[in-house]
Short mmCIF file of C-alpha atoms in Angstrom, two decimals:
data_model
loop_
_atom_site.label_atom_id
_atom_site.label_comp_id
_atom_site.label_asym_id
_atom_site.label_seq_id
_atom_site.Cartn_x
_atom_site.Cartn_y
_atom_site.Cartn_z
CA UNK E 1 45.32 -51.80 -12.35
CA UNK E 2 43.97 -55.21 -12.38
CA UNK E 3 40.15 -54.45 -13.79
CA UNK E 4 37.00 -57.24 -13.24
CA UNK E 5 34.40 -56.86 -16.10
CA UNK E 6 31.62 -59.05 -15.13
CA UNK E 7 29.02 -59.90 -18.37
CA UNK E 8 30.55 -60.49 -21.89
CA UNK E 9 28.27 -58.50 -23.25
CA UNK E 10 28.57 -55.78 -25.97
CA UNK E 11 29.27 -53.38 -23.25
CA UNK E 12 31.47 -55.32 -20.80
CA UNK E 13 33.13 -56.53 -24.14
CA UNK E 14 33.78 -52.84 -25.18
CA UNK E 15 34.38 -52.26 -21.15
CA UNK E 16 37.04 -54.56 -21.35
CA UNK E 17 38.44 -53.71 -24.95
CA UNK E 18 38.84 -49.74 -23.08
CA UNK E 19 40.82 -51.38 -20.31
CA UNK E 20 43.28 -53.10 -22.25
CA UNK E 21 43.67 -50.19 -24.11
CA UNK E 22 44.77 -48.20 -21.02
CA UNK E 23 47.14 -50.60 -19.90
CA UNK E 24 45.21 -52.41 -17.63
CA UNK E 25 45.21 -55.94 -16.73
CA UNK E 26 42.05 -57.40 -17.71
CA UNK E 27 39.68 -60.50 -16.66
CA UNK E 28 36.06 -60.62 -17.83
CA UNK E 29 33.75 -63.18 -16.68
CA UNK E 30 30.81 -64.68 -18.31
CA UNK E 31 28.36 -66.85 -16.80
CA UNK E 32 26.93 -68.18 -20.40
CA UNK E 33 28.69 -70.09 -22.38
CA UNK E 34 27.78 -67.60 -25.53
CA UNK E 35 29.43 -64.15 -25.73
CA UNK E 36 27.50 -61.19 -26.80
CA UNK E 37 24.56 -61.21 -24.36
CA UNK E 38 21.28 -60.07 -25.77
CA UNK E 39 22.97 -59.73 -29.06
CA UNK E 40 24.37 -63.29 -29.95
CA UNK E 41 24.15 -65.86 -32.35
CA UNK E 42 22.16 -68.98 -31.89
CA UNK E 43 21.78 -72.19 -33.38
CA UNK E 44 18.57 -73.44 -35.12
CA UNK E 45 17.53 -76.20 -37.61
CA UNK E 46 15.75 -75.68 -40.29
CA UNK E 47 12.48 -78.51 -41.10
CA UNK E 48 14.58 -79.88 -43.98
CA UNK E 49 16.97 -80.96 -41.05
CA UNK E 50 19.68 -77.64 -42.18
CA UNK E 51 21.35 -76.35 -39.16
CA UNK E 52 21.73 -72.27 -39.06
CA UNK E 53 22.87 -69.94 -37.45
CA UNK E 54 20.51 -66.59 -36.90
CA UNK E 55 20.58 -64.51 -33.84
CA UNK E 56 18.03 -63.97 -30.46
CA UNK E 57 17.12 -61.44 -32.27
CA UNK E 58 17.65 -59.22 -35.37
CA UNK E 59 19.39 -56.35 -35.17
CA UNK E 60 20.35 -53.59 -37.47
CA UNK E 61 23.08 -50.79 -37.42
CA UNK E 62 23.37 -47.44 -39.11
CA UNK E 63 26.07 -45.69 -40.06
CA UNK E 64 25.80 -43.02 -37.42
CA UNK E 65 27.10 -45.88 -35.38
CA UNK E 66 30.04 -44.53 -34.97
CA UNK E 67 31.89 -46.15 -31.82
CA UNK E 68 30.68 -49.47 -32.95
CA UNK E 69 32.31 -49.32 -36.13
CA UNK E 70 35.37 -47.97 -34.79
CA UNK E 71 35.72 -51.00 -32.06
CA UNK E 72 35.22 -53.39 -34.84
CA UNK E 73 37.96 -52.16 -36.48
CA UNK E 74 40.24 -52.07 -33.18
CA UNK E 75 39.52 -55.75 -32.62
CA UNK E 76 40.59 -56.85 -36.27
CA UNK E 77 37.27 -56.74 -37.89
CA UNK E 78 36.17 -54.73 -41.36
CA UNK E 79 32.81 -53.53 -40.93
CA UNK E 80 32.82 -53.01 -44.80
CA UNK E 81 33.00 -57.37 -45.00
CA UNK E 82 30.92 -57.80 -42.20
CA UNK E 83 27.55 -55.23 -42.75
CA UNK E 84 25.51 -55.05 -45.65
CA UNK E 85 25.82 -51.08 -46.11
CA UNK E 86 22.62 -49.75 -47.88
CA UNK E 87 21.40 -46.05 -48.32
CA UNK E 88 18.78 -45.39 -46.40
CA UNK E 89 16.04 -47.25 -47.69
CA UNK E 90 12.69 -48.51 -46.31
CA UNK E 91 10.29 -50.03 -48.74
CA UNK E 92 7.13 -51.51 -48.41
CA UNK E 93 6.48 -54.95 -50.65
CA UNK E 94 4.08 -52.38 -52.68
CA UNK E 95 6.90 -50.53 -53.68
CA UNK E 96 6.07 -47.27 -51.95
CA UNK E 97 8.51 -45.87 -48.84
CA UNK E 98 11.05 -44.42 -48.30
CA UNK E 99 14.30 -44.89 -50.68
CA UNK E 100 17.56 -42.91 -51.33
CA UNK E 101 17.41 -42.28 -55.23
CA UNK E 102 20.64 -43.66 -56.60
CA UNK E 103 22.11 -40.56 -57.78
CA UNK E 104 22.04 -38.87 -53.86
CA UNK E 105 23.41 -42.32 -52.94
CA UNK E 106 26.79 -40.13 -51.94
CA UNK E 107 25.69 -37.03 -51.08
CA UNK E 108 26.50 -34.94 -47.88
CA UNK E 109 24.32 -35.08 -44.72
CA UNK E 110 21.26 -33.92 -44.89
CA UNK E 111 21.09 -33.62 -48.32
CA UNK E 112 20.56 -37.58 -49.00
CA UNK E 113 17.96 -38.06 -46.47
CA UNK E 114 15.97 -34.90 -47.65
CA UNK E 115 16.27 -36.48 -51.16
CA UNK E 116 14.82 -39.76 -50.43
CA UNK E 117 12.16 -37.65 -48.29
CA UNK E 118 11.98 -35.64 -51.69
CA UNK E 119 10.97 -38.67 -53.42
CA UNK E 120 9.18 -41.37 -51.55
CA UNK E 121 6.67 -43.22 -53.59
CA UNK E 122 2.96 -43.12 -52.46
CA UNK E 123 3.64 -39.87 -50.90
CA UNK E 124 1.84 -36.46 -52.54
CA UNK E 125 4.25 -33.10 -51.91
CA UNK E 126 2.23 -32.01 -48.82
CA UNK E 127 3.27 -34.74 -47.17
CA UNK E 128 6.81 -34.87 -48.22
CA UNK E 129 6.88 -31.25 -47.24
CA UNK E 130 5.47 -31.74 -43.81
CA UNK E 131 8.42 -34.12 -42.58
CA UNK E 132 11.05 -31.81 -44.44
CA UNK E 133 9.43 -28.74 -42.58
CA UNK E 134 9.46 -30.58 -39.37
CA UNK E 135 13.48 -32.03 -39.91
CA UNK E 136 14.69 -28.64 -40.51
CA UNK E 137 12.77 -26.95 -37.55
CA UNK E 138 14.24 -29.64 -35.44
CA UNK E 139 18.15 -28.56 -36.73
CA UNK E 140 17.16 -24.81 -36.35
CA UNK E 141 16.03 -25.63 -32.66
CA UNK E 142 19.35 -27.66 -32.07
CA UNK E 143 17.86 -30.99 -31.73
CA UNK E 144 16.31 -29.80 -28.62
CA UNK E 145 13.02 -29.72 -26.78
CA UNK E 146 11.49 -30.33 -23.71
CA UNK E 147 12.30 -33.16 -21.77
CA UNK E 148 8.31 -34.39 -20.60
CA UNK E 149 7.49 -34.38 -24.85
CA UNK E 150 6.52 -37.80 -26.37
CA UNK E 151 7.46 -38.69 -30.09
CA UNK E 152 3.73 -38.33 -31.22
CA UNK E 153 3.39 -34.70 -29.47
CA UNK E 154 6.89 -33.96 -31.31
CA UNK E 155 5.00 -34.45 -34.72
CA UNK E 156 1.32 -34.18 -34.00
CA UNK E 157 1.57 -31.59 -37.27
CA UNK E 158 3.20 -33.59 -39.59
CA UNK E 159 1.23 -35.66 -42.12
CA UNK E 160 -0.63 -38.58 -40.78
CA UNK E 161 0.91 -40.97 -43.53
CA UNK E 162 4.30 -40.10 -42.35
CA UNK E 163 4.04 -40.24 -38.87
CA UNK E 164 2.42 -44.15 -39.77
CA UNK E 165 4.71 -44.84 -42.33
CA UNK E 166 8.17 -43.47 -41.01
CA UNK E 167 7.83 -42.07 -38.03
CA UNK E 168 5.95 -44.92 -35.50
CA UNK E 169 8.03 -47.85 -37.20
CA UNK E 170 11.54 -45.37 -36.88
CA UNK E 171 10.46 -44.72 -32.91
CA UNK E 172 9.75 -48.21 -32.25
CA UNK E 173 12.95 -50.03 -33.90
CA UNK E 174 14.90 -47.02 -32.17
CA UNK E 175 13.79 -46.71 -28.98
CA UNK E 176 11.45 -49.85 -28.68
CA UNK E 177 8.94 -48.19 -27.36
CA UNK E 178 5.41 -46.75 -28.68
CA UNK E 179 5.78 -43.09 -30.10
CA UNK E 180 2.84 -42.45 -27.57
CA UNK E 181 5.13 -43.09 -24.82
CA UNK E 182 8.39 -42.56 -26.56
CA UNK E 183 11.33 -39.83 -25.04
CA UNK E 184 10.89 -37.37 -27.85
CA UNK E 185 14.74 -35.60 -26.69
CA UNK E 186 16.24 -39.37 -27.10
CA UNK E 187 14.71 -39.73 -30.46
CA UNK E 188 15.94 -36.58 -31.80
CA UNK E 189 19.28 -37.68 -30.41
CA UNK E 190 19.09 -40.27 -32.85
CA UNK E 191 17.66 -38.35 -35.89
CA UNK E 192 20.27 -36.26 -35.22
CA UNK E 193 23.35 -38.27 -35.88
CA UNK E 194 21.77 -39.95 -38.32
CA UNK E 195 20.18 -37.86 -40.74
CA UNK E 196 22.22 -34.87 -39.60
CA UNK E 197 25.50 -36.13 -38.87
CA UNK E 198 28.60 -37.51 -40.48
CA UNK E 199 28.10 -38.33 -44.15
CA UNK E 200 26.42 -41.98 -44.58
CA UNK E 201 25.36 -41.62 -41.09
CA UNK E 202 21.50 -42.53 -42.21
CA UNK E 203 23.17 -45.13 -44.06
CA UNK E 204 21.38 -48.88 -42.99
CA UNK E 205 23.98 -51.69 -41.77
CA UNK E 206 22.59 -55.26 -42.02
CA UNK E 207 25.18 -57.87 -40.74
CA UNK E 208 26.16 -60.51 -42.80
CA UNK E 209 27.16 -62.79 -39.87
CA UNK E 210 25.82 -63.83 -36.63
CA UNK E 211 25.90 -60.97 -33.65
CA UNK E 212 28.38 -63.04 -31.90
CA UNK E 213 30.69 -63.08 -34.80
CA UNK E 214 30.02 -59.23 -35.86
CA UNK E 215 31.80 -58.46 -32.73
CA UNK E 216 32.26 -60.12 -29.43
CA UNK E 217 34.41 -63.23 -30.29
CA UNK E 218 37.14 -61.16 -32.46
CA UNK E 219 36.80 -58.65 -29.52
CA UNK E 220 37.34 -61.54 -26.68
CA UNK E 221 40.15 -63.02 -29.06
CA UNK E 222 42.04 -58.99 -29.04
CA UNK E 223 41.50 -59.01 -25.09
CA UNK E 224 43.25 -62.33 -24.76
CA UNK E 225 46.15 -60.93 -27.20
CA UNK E 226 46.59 -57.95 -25.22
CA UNK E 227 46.85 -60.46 -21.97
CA UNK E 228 43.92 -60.33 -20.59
CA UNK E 229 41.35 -63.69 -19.99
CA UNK E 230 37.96 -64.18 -20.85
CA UNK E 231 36.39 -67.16 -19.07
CA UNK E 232 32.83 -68.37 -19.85
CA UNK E 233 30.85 -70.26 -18.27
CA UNK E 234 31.97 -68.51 -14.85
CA UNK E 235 29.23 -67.00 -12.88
CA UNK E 236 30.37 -64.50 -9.94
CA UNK E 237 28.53 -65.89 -6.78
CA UNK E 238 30.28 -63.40 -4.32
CA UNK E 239 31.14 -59.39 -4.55
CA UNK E 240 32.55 -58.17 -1.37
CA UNK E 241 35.13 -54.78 -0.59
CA UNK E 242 38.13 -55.61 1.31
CA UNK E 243 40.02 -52.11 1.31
CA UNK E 244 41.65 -51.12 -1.22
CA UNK E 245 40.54 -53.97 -3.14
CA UNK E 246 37.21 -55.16 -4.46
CA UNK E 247 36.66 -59.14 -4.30
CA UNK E 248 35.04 -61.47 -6.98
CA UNK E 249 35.02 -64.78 -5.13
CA UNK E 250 38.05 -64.17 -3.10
CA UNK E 251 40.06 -62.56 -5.84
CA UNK E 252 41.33 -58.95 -5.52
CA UNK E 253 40.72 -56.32 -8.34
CA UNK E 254 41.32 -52.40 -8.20
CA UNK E 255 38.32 -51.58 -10.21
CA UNK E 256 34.84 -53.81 -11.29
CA UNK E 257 32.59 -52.76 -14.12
CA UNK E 258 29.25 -54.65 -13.73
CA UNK E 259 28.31 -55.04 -16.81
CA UNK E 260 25.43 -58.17 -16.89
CA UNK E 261 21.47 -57.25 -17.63
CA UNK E 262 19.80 -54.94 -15.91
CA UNK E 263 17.39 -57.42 -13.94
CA UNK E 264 20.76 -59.22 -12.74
CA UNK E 265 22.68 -56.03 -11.81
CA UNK E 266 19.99 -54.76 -9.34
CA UNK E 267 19.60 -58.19 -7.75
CA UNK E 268 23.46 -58.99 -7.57
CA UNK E 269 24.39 -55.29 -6.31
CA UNK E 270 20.95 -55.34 -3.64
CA UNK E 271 22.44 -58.53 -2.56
CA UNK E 272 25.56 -57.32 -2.06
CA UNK E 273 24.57 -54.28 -0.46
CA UNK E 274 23.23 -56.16 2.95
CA UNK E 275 27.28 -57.50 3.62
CA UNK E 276 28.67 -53.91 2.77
CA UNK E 277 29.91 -51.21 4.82
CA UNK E 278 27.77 -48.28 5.28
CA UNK E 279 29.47 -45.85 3.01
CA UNK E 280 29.61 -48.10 -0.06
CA UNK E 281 25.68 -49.84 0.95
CA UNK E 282 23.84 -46.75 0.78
CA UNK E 283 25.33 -45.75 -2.50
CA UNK E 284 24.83 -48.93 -4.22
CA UNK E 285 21.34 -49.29 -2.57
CA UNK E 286 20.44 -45.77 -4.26
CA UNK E 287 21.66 -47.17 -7.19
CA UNK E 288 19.45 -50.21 -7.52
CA UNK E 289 16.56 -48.66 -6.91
CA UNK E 290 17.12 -45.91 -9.91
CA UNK E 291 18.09 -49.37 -11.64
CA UNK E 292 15.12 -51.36 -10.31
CA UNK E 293 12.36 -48.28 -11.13
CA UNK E 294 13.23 -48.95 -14.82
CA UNK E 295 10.08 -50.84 -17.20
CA UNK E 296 11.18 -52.78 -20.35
CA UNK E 297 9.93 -53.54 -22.91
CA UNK E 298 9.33 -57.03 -24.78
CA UNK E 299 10.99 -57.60 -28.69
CA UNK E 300 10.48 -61.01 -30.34
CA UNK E 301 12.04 -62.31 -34.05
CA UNK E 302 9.99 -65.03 -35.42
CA UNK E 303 11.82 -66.80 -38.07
CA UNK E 304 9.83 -68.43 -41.15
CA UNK E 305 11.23 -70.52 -43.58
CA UNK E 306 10.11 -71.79 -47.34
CA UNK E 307 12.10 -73.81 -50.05
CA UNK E 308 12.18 -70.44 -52.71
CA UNK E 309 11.25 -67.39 -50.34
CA UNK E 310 13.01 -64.63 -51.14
CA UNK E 311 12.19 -60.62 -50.77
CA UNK E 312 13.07 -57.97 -53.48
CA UNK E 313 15.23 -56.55 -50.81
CA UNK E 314 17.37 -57.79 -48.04
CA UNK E 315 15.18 -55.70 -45.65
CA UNK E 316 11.32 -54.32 -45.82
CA UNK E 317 9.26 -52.32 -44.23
CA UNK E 318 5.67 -53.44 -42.95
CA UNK E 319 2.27 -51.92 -42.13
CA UNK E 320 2.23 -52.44 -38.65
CA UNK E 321 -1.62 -52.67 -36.96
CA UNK E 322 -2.73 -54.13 -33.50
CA UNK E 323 -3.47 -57.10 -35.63
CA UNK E 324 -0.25 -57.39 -37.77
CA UNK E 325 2.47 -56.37 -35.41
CA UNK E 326 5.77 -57.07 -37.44
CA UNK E 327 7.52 -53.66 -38.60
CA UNK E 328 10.13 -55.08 -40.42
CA UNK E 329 11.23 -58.44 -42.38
CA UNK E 330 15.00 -59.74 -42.98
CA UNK E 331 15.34 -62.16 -45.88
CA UNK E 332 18.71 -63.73 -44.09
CA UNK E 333 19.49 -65.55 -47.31
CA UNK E 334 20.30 -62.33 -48.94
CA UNK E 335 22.63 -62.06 -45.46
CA UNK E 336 24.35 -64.66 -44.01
CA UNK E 337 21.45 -67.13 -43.30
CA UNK E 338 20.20 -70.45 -45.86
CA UNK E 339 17.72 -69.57 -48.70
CA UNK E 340 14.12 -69.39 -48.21
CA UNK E 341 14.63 -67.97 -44.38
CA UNK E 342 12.66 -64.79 -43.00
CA UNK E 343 12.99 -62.97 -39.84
CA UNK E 344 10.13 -60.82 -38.81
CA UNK E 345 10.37 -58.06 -36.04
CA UNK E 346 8.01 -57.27 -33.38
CA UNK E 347 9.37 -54.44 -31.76
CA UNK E 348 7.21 -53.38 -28.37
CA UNK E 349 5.93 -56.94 -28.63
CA UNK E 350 3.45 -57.86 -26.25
CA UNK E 351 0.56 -61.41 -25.90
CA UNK E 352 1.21 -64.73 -26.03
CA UNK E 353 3.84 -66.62 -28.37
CA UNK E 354 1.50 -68.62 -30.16
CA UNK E 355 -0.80 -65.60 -30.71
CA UNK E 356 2.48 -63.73 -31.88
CA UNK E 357 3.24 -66.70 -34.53
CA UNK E 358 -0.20 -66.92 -35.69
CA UNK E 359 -0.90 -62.93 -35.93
CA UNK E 360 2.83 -63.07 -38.03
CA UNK E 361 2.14 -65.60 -40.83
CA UNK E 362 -1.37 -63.84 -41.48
CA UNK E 363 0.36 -60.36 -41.87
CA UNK E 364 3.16 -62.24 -44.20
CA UNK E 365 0.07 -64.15 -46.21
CA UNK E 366 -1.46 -60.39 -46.65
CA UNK E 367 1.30 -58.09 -47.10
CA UNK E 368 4.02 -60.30 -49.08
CA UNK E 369 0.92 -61.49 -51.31
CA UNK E 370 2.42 -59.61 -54.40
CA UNK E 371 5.55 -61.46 -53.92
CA UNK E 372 3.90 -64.78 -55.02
CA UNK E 373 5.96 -66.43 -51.55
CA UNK E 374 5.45 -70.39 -51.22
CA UNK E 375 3.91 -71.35 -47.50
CA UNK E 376 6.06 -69.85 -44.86
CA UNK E 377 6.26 -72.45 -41.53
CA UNK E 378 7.91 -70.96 -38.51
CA UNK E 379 11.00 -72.55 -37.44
CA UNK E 380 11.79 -70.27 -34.22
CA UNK E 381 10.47 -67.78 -32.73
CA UNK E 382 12.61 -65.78 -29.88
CA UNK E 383 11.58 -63.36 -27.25
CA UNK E 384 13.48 -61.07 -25.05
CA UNK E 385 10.88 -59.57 -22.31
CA UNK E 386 13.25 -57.25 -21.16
CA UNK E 387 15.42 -56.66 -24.36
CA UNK E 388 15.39 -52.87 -23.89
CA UNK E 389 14.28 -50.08 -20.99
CA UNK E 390 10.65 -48.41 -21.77
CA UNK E 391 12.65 -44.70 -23.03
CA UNK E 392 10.13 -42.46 -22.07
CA UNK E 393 10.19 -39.14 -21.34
CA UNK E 394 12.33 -37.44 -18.76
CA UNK E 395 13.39 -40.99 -17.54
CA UNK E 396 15.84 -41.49 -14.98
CA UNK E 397 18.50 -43.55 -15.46
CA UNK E 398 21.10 -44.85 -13.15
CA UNK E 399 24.93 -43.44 -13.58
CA UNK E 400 27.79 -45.36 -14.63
CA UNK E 401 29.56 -45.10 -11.14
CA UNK E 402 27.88 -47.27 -8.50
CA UNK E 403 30.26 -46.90 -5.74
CA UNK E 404 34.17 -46.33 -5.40
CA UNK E 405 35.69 -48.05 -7.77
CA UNK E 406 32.43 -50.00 -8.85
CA UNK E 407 30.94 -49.31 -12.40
CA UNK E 408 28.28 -50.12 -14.46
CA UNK E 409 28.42 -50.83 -18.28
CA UNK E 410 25.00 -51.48 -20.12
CA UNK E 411 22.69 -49.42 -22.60
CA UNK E 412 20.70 -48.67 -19.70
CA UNK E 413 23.02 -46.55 -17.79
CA UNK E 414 22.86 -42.92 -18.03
CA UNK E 415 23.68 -41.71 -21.83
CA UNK E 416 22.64 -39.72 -24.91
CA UNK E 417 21.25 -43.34 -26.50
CA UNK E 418 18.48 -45.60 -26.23
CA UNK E 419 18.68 -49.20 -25.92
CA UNK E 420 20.95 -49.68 -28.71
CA UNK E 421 23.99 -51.57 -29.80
CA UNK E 422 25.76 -48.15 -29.72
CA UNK E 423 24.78 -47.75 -26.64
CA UNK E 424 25.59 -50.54 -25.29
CA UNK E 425 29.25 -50.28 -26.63
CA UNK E 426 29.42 -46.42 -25.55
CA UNK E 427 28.28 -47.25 -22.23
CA UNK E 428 30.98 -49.94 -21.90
CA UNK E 429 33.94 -47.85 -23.51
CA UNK E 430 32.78 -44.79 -21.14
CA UNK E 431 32.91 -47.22 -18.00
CA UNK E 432 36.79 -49.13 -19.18
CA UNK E 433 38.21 -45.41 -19.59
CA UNK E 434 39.47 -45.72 -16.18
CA UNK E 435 40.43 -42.52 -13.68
#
């Protein structure tokens, strides 16, 4: 069949990837001139006039990821040169947190998580006990629990200091949204394959290159091997159905996976909708408003540079407060950034950017104290207001088939994940596995 994909993407990327596996002749369209969506690289300078390259935001993998991994290697890539692969591992500055002891650095699932539970510094035994009691009455119960349950009424008995420490900063970077709010099933989803799953699946995956190099380009460069085309810097003005065929600005396709942002799907498809025949407009109209009911929620990265800054880690955990609201810190030199260059995440990020900035450099002044850092300045500070849906409980989401023949690809669609890079690329696969 000939197959549109519109939106390069992590999903339409893996949407069109699928496709050209099947056989399929391929064309995905891009409107930017940047592949990889909400998860690309971007050009900055540093104040020493440097030029980098960091991301619009920083992500990080795990090992559970297992369709992401597996489409990197279909596309050429080795995830083994590409991601930093650490056991799990979330230290504060202090030294306390979470860290996999060396020796359990290879051992089965559980049994390396429920070590470095085991032995978490700062933690007494009551409170490593209380998350190990809750983990394994969450495998006995099959991951499984009712669908209206928030994160925090999921643990309300667990220690306080581990529902602060792990817990709330886990939700947050997860699902990107507060454990108060947060879809307790989705989250234990996620616990699941990672702590519970294949063997490394807790396992943390820091790239080592930009997002648009840890998988989009090879994957456009594979699509245009297997035939197909990638054009960017095309934006599709015009959908229309002509039966059998579906029309991108007068060109005929047997099947279109719609796989932009959410905000442009429900506009594009509403649009659409008015011109359509009745059969097709009332399905595609009940999807957009499923689509359109959907609340997001905001993440920003501010980057900070200083000639000599460098963490004891590649990655650290924070103390996150209404007044310090980073929950992690990326020392990109230790990655594939310049020296001296920090990325702070504000997951659930809300106020102004300037507030955001200043609130940022006071938390890095008072937490990375013992570190003995020179100045930090920020060089670039990015915000995505609607990086991810609000995944709260018993949330509808809108399924991957619009209409005949018209699919949707995104981490928002209907799926076991949150708003993840796996999801995303799950989603997408899913929707390119043609009928």
């Amino acid at each position: 069949m000939k197959v549109a994909v519109v939106g390069a993407g992590w999903a339409g990327l893996a949407a069109a990837v699928a496709a050209c596996e099947q056989g399929h002749a391929v064309t995905v369209f891009e409107a930017s001139r940047t592949l990889g969506g909400r998860a690309r690289g971007l050009q900055i300078r540093l104040p020493d006039g440097t030029p980098a390259t960091v991301d619009n935001g920083q992500h990080i993998l795990i090992g559970a990821y297992t369709e992401t991994l597996r489409l990197m290697r279909l596309v050429g890539l080795d995830p083994d040169a590409t991601l930093l692969r650490k056991p799990l591992s979330l230290p504060f500055p202090d030294g306390t947190g979470l860290q996999t002891p060396a020796y359990a650095t290879h051992w089965p699932a559980p049994m390396d998580a429920i070590a470095a539970i085991a032995t978490a510094r700062g933690w007494n035994w009551r409170e490593r006990l209380s998350l190990i009691r809750a983990s394994l009455g969450w495998q006995l119960k099959g991951f499984a629990c009712a669908p209206v349950l928030s994160v925090a009424q999921l643990c309300e008995r667990m220690a306080p200091r581990v529902l602060h420490e792990l817990i709330e900063p886990l939700c947050v970077s997860a699902l990107n949204t507060p454990a108060t709010q947060a879809s307790a099933q989705v989250f234990l989803r996620v616990l699941k394959d990672a702590l519970f799953g294949i063997r490394g699946g807790s396992h943390l995956l820091l790239p080592r290159t930009d997002l648009s190099s840890l998988f989009p380009t090879a994957a456009a460069q594979w699509i245009a091997q297997q035939g197909g085309q990638v054009h960017i810097g095309q934006r599709v003005s015009q959908l229309r159905w002509q039966a059998p065929h579906w029309l991108l600005d007068g060109q005929a396709f047997d099947r279109v996976i719609w796989a932009t942002s959410v905000s442009n799907a429900a506009l594009a498809l509403v649009e659409y909708a008015q011109h359509a025949p009745e059969f097709i407009a009332s399905a595609v109209q009940t999807w957009a408003a499923t689509t359109s009911a959907l609340r997001f929620e905001a993440i920003a990265t501010v980057y900070a540079w200083a000639p000599g800054a460098r963490l004891t880690h590649p990655m650290l955990a924070l103390r996150n407060t209404p007044t310090a609201p980073a929950q992690f810190v990326f020392d990109r030199g230790q990655l594939d950034g310049p020296p001296g260059l920090l990325a702070f995440v504000v997951s659930a990020s809300d106020g102004s950017r300037e507030e955001l900035q200043t609130a940022v450099l006071q938390q890095a002044r008072d937490q990375l104290a013992g570190l003995q850092l020179p100045p930090l300045q920020v060089v670039q500070t990015v915000v995505e207001k609607q990086a991810t849906f609000a995944c709260t409980p018993a949330l509808a989401r809108p399924p991957q088939q619009i209409a005949p023949g018209l699919l949707a690809a995104g981490d928002y669609v209907q799926g076991p994940y949150p708003a993840t890079l796996e999801g995303a690329v799950r989603s997408g696969w899913s929707a390119g596995c043609l009928p």
